[in-house]
Coordinates of N, CA and C in Angstrom, one line a residue:
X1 N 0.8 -1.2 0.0 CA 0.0 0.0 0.0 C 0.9 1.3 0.0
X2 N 1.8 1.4 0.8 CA 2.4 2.3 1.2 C 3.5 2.9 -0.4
X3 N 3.7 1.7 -1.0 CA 5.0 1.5 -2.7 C 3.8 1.8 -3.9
X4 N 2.1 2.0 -3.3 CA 1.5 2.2 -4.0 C 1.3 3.8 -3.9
X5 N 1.1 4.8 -2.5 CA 1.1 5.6 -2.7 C 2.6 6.7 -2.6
X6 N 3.7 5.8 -2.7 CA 5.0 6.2 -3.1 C 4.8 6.2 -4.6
X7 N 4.4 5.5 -5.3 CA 4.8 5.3 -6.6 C 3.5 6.9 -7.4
X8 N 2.4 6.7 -7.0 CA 0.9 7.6 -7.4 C 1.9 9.1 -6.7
X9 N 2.2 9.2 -5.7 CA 3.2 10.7 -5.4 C 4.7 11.0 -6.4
X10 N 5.2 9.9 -6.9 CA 6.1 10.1 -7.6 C 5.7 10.2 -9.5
X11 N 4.5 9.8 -9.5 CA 3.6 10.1 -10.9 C 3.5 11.6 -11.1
X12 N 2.4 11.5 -9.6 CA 2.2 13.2 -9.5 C 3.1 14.1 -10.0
X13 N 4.2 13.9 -9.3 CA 5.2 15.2 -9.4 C 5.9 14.9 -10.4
X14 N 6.2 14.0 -11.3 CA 6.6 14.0 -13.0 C 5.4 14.6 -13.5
X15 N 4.5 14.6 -13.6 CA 3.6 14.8 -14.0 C 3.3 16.7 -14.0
X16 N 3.4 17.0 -13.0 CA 3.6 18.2 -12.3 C 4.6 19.3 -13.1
X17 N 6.4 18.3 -13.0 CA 7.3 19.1 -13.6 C 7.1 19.0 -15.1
X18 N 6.6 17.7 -15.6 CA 5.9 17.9 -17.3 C 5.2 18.9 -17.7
X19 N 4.4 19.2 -16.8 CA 3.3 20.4 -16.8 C 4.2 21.8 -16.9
X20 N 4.5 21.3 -16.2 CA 5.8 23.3 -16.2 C 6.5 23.4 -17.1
X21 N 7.5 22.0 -17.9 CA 8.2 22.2 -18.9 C 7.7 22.1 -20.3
X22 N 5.9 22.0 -20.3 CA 5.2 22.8 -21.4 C 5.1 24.1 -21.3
X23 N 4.4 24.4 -20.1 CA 3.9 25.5 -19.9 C 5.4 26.9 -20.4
X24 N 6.3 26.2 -20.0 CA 7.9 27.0 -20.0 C 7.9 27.2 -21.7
X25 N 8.1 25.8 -22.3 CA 7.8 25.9 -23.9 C 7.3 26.5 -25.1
X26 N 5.9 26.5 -23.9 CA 4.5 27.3 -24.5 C 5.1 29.1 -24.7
X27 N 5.4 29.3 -23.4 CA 5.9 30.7 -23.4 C 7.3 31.2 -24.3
X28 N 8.2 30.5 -24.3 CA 9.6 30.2 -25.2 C 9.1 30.3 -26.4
X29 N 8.0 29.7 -27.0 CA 7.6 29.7 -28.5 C 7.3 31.0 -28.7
X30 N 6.4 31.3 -28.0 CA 5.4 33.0 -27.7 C 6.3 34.0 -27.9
X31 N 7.6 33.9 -27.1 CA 8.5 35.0 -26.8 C 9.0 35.1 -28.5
X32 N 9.3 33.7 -29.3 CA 10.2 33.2 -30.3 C 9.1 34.1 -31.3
X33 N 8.1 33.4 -31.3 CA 7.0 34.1 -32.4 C 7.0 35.9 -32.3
X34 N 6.7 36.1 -31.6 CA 6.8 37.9 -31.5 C 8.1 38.6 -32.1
X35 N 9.5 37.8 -31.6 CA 10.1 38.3 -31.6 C 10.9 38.1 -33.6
X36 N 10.2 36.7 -34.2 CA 10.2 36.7 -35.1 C 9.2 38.0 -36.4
X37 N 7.9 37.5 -35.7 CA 7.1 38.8 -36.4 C 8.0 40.4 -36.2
X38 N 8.2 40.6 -34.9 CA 8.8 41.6 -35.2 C 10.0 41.8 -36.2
X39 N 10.5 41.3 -36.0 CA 11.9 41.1 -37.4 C 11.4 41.3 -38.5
X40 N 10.0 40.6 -39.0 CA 9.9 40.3 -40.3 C 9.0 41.5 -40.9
X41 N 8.8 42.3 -39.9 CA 7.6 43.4 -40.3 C 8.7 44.8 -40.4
X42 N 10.1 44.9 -39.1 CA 11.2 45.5 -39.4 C 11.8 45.3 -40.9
X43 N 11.8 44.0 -40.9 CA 12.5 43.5 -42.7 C 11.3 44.5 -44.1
X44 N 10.3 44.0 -43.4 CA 9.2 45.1 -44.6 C 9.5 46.2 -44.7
X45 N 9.3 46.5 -43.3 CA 9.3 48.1 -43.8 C 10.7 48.9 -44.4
X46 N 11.5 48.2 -43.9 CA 13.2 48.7 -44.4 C 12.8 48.5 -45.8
X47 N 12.5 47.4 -46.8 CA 12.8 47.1 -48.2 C 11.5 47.6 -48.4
X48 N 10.3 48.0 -48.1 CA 9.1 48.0 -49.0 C 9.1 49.9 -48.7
X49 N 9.7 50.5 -47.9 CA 9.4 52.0 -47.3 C 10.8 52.6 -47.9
X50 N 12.1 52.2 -47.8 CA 13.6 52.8 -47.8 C 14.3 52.4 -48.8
X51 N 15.2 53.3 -48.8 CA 16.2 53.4 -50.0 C 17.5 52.2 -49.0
X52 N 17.8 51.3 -49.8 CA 18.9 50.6 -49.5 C 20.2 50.8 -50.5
X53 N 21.0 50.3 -50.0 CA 22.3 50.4 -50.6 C 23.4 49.2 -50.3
X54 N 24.1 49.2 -50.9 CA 25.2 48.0 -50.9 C 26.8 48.5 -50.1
X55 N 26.5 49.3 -49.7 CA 27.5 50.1 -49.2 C 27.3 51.5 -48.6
X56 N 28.7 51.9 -47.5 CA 28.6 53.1 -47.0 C 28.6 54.3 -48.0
X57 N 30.0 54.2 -49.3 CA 30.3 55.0 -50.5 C 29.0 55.1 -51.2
X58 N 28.2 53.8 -51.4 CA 26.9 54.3 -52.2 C 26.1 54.8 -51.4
X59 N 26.0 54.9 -50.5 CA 24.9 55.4 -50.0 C 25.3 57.3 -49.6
X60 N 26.7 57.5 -49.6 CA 26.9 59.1 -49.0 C 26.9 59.1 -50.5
X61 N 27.4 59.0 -51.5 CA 27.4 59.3 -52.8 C 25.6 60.0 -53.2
X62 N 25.3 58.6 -52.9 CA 23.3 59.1 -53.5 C 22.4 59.8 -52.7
X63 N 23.0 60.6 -51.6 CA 22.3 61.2 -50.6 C 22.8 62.7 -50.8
X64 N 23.9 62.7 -51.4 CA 24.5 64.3 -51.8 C 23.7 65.5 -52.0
X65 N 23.7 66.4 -51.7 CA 22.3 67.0 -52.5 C 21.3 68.4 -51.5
X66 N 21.2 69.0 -51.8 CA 19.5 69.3 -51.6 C 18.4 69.2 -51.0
X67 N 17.9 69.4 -49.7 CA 16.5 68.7 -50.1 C 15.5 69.9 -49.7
X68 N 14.5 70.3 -49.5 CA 13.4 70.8 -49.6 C 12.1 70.8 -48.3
X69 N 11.9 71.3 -48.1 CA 10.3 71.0 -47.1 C 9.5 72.4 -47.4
X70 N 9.0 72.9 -48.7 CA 8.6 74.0 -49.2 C 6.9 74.6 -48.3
X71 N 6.8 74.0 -47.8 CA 5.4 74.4 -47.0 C 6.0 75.2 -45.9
X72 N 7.3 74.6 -44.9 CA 7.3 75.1 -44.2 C 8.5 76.1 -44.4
X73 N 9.6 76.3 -45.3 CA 10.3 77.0 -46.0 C 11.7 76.7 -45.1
X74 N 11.8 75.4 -45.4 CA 13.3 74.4 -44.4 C 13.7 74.1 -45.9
X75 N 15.0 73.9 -45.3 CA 15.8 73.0 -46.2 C 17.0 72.0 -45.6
X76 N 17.3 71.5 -46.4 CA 18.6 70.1 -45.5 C 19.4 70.0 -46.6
X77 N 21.0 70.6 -46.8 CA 21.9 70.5 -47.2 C 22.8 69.3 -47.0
X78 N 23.3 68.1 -47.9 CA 24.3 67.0 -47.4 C 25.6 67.1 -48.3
X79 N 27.0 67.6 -47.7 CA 28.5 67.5 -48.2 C 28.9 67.0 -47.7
X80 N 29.2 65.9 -48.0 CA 30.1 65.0 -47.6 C 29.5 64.3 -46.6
X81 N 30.1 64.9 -45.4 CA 29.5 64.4 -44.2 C 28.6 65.3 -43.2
X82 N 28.9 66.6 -43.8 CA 28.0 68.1 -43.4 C 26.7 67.8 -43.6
X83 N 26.1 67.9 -42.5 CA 24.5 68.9 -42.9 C 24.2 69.6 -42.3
X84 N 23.8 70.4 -43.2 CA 23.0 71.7 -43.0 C 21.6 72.0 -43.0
X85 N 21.0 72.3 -41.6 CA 19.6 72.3 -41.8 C 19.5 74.1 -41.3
X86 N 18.6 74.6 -42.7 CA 17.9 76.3 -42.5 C 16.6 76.0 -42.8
X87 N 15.7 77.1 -41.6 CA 14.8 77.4 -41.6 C 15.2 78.7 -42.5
X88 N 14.5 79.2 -43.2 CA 14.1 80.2 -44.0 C 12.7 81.3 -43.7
X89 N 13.7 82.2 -43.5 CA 12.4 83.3 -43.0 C 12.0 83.6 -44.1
X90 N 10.4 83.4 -44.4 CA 9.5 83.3 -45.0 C 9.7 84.2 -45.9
X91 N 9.2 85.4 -45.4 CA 9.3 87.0 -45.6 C 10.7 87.7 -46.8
X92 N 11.6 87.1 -45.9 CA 12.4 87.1 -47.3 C 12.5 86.4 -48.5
X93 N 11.8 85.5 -48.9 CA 11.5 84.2 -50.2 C 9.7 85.0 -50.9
X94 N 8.8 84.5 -49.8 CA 7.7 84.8 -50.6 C 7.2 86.1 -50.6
X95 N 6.7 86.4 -51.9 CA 6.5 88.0 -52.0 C 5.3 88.2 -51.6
X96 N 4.2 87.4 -52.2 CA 3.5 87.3 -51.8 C 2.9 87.5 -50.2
X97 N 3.3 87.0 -49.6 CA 3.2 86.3 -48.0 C 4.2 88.0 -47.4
X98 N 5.1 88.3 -47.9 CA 5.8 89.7 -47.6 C 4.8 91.5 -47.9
X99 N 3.9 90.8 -49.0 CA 3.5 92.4 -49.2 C 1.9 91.8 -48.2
X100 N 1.3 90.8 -47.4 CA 0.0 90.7 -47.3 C 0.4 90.8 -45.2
X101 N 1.6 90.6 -44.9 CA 2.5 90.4 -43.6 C 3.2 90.9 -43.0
X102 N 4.1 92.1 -43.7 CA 5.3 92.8 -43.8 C 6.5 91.6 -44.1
X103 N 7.7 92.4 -44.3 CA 9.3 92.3 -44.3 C 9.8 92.0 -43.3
X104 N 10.1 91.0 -42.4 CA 10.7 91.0 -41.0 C 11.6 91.3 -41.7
X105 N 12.1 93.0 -40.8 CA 13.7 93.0 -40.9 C 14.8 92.3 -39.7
X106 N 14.3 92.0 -38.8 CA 14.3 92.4 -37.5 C 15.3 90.6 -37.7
X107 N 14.4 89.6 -38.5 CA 14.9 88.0 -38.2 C 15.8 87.9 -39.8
X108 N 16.4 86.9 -39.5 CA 17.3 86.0 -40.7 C 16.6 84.5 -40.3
X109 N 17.5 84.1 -41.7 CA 17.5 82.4 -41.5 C 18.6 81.8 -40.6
X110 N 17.7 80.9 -39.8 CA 18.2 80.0 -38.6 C 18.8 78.9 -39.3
X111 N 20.7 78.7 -39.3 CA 21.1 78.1 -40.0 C 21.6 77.1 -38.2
X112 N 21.7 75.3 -39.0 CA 22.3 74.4 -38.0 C 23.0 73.3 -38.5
X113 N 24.2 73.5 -38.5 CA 25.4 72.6 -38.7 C 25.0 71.1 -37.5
X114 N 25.4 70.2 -38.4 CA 25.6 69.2 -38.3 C 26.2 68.0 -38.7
X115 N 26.9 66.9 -38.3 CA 27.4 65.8 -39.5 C 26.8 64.1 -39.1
X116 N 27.5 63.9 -39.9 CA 26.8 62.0 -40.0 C 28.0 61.3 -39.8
X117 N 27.3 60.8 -38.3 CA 28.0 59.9 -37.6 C 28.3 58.5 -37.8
X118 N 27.4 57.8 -38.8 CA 27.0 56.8 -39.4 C 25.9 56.7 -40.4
X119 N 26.1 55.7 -41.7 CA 26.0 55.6 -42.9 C 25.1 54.5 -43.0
X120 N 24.3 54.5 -42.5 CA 23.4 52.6 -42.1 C 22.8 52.6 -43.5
X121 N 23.5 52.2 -44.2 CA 23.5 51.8 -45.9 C 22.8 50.2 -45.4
X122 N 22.3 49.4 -44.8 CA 21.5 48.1 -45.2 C 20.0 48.6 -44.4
X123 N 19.9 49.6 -43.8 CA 18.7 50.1 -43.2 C 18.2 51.6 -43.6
X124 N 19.4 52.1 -44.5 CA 18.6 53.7 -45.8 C 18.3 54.5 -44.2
X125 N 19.2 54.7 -43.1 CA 19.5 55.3 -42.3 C 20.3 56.6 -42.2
X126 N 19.9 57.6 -42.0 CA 21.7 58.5 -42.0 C 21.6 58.5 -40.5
X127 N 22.5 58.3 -39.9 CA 22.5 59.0 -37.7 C 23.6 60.1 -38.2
X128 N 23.4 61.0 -37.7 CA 23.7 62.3 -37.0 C 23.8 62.9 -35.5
X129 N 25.2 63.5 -35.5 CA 25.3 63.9 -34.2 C 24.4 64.0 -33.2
X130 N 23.1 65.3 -33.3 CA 22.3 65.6 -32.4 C 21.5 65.7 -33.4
X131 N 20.8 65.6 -35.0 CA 19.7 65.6 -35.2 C 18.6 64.7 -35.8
X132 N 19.1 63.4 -34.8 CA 18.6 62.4 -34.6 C 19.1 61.7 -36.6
X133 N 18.4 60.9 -36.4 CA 18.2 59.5 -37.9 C 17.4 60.6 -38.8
X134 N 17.8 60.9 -39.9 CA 17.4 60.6 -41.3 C 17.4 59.5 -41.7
X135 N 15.9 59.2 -42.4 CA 15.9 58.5 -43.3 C 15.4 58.5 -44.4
X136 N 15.7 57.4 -45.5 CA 15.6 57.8 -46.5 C 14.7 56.4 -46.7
X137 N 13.3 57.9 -47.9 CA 12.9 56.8 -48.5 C 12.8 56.1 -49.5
X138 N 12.1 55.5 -50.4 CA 12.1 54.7 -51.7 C 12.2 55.5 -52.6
X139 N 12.0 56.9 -52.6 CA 11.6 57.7 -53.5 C 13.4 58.6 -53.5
X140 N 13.7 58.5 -52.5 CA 15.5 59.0 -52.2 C 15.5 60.3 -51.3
X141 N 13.9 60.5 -50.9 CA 13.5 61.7 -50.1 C 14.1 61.6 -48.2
X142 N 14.0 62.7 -47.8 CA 14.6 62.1 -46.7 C 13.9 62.4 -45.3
X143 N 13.3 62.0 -44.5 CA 12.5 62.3 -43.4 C 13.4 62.0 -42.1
X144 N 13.1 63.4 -40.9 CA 14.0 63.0 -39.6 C 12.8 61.7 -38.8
X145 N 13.7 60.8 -37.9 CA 13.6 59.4 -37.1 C 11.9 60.1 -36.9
X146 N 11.8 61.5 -36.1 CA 10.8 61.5 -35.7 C 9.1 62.3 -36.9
X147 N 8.9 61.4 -37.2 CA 7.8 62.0 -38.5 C 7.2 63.0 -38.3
X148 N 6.9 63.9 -36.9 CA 6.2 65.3 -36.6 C 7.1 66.7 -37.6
X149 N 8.6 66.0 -38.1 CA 8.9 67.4 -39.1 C 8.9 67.0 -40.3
X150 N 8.1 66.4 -40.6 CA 7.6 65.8 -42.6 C 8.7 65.4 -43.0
X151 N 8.9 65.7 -44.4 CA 9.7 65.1 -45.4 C 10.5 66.2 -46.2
X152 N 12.0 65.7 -46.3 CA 12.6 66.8 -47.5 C 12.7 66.2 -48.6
X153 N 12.4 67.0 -49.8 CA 12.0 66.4 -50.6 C 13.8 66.8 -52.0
X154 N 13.9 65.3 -52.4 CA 15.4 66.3 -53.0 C 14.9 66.3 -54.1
X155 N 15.3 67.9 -54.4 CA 15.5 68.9 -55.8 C 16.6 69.1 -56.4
X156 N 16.9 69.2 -57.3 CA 18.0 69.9 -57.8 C 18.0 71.5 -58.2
X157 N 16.3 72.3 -57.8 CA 16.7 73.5 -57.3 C 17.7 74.4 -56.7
X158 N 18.0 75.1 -57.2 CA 18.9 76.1 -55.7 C 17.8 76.8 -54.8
X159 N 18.4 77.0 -53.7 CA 17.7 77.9 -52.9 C 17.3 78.6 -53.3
X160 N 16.0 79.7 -53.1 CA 15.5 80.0 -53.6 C 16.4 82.0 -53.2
X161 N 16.5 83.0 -53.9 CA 16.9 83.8 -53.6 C 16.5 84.9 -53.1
X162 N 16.7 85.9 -51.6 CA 15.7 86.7 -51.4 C 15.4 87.7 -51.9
X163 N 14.4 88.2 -51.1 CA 14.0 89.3 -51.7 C 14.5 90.5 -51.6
X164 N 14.7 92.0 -52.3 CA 15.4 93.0 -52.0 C 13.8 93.8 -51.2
X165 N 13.8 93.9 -50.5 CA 12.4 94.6 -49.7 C 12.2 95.9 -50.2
X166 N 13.5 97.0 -51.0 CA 13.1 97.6 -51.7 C 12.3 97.4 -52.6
X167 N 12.3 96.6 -53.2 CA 11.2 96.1 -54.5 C 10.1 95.4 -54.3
X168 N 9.2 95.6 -52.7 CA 8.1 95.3 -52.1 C 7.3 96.7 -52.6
X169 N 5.8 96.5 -53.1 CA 5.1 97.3 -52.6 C 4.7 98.5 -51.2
X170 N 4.5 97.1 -50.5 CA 3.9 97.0 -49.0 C 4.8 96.6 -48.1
X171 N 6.2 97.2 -47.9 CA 6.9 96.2 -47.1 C 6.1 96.2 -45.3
X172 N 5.7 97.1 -45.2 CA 5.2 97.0 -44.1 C 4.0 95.8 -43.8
X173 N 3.2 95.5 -45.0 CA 2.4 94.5 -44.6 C 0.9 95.5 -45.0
X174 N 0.1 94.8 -45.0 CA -1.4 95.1 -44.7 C -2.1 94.8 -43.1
X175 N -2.2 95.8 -42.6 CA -2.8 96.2 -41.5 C -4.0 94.9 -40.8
X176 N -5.0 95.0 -41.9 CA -6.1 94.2 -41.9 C -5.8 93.1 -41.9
X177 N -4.8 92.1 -42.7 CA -4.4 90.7 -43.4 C -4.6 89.7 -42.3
X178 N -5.1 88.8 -42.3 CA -5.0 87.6 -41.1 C -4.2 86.3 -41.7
X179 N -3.9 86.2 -41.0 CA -3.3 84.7 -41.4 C -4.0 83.4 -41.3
X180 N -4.5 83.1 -42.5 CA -5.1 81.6 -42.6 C -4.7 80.5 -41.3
X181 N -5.9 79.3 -41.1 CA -5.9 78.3 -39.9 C -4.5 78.2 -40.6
X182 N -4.5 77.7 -42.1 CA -3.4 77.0 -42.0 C -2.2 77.3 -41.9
X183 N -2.0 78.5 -42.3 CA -0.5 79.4 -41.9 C -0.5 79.4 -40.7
X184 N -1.7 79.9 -39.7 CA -1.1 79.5 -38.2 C -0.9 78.6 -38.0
X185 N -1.1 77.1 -38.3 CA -0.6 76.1 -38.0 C 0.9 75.5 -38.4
X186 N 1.4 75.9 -39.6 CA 2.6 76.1 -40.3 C 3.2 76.6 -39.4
X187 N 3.3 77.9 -38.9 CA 4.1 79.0 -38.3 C 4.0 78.4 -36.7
X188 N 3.1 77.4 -36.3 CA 3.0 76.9 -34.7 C 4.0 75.9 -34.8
X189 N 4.1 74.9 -36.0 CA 4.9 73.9 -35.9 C 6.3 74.4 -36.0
X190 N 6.4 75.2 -37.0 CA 7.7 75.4 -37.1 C 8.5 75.6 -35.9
X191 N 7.6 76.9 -35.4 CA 8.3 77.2 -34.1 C 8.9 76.4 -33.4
X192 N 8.1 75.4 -33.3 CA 7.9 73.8 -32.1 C 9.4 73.3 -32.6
X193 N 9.5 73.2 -33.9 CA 10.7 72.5 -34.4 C 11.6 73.7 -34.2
X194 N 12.0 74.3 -34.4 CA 12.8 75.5 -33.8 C 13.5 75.0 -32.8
X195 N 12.3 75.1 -31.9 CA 12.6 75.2 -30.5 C 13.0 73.7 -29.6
X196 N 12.7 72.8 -30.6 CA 13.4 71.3 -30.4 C 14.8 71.3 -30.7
X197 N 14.8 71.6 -32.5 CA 16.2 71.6 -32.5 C 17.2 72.4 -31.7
X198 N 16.8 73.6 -31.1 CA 17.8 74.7 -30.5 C 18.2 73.5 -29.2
X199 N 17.1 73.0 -28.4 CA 17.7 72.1 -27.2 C 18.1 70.9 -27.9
X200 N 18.4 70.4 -28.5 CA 19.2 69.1 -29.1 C 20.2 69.9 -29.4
X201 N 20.5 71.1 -29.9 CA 22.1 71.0 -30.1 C 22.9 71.9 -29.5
X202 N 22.0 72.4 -27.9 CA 22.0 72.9 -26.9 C 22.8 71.4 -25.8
X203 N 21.8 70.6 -26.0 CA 22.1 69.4 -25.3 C 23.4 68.6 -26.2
X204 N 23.7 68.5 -27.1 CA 24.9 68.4 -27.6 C 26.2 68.9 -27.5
X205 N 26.1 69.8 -27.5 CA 26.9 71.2 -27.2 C 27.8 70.6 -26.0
X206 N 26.6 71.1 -24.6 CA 26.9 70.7 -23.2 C 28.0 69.1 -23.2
X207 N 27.0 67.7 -23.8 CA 27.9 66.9 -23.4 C 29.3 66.9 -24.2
X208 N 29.4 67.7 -24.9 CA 30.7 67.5 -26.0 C 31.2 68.5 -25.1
X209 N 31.6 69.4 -24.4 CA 31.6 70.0 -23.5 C 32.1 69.5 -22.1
X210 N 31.1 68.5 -21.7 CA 31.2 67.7 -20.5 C 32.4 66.5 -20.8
X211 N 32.2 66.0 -22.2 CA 33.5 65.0 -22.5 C 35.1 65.5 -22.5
X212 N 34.8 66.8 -23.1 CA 36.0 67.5 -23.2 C 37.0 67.9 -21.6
X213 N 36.1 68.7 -20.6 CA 36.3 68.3 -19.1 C 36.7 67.4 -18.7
X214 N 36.1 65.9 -19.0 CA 36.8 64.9 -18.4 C 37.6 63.8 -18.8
X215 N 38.2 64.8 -19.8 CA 39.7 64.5 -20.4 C 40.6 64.8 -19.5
X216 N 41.7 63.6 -19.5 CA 42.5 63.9 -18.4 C 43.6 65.1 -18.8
X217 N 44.2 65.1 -17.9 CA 45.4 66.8 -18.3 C 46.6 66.0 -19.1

């Protein structure tokens, strides 16, 4: 009796640890699957959304250039390993938008140096010091990591040239003129991005700064 309930308690608890080294399994597969889908939806969107390349050379070579964001009146310069991102004060480009607004004499264009720290030619990546990932899409266009500042679009345009405010009508503006939802909305984001970029390469600044300090003598 006793070799009978020795043997029924030593069933149980095989039985028990079997149970757990499915249950362990079950979850091990789960973790495997997710972490497979994720890959394979990462793999899409790299080849079905971005520009790929076979190399670091091809890819700084095909990214040279220009690019454009004409709504909000930005641009993104790439030499070599330079970029250059300007906001463009409006007022000096559109004449239009200058004789219905005035001439700000008062602002220029907010120019911001920057370079590329890496070349992620199998992911149509650019990384950059402080202004985060460009990337590039199918089309060879280039969008920052975070999609709230659109797309530059590459032209072979030059910048566009300003205006002599002598040769405004109305440099002062029209009194009455309002600015469209949508120009306020233009002129709110930009700012926003403005004022993002200024602390990113504010916060750049500092730790390159901070590294430099704690270099030994």
């Amino acid at each position: 009796m006793d070799q009978d309930r020795r043997d029924a308690a030593a069933w149980a608890k095989e039985w028990q640890i079997k149970r757990k080294n499915r249950r362990l399994l079950y979850v091990l597969a789960g973790i495997l699957a997710i972490a497979l889908i994720g890959y394979l939806i990462s793999f899409l969107v790299v080849h079905t959304e971005r520009s790929t390349y076979g190399s670091e050379e091809e890819m700084r070579a095909a990214c040279q250039g220009r690019y454009e964001e004409s709504n909000y009146y930005e641009d993104l310069i790439i030499e070599g390993d330079q970029v250059t991102l300007t906001y463009l004060e409006r007022s000096h480009y559109d004449r239009d938008y200058a004789e219905r607004y005035g001439y700000e004499y008062e602002y220029n264009d907010s120019v911001y140096e920057d370079r590329v720290i890496e070349w992620n030619y199998r992911h149509g990546v650019i990384k950059t010091e402080w202004m985060g990932e460009l990337i590039v899409d199918k089309n060879g266009n280039v969008r920052r990591g975070d999609s709230y500042y659109g797309t530059f679009y590459k032209t072979d345009k030059p910048r566009p040239e300003p205006i002599d405010p002598s040769t405004l009508t109305n440099p002062e503006g029209n009194m009455d003129a309002e600015l469209t939802p949508e120009e306020e909305q233009i002129i709110e984001e930009r700012e926003e991005n403005l004022e993002t970029d200024e602390e990113a390469l504010e916060d750049a600044e500092d730790k390159e700064n901070t590294d430099e300090t704690d270099l030994p003598a």
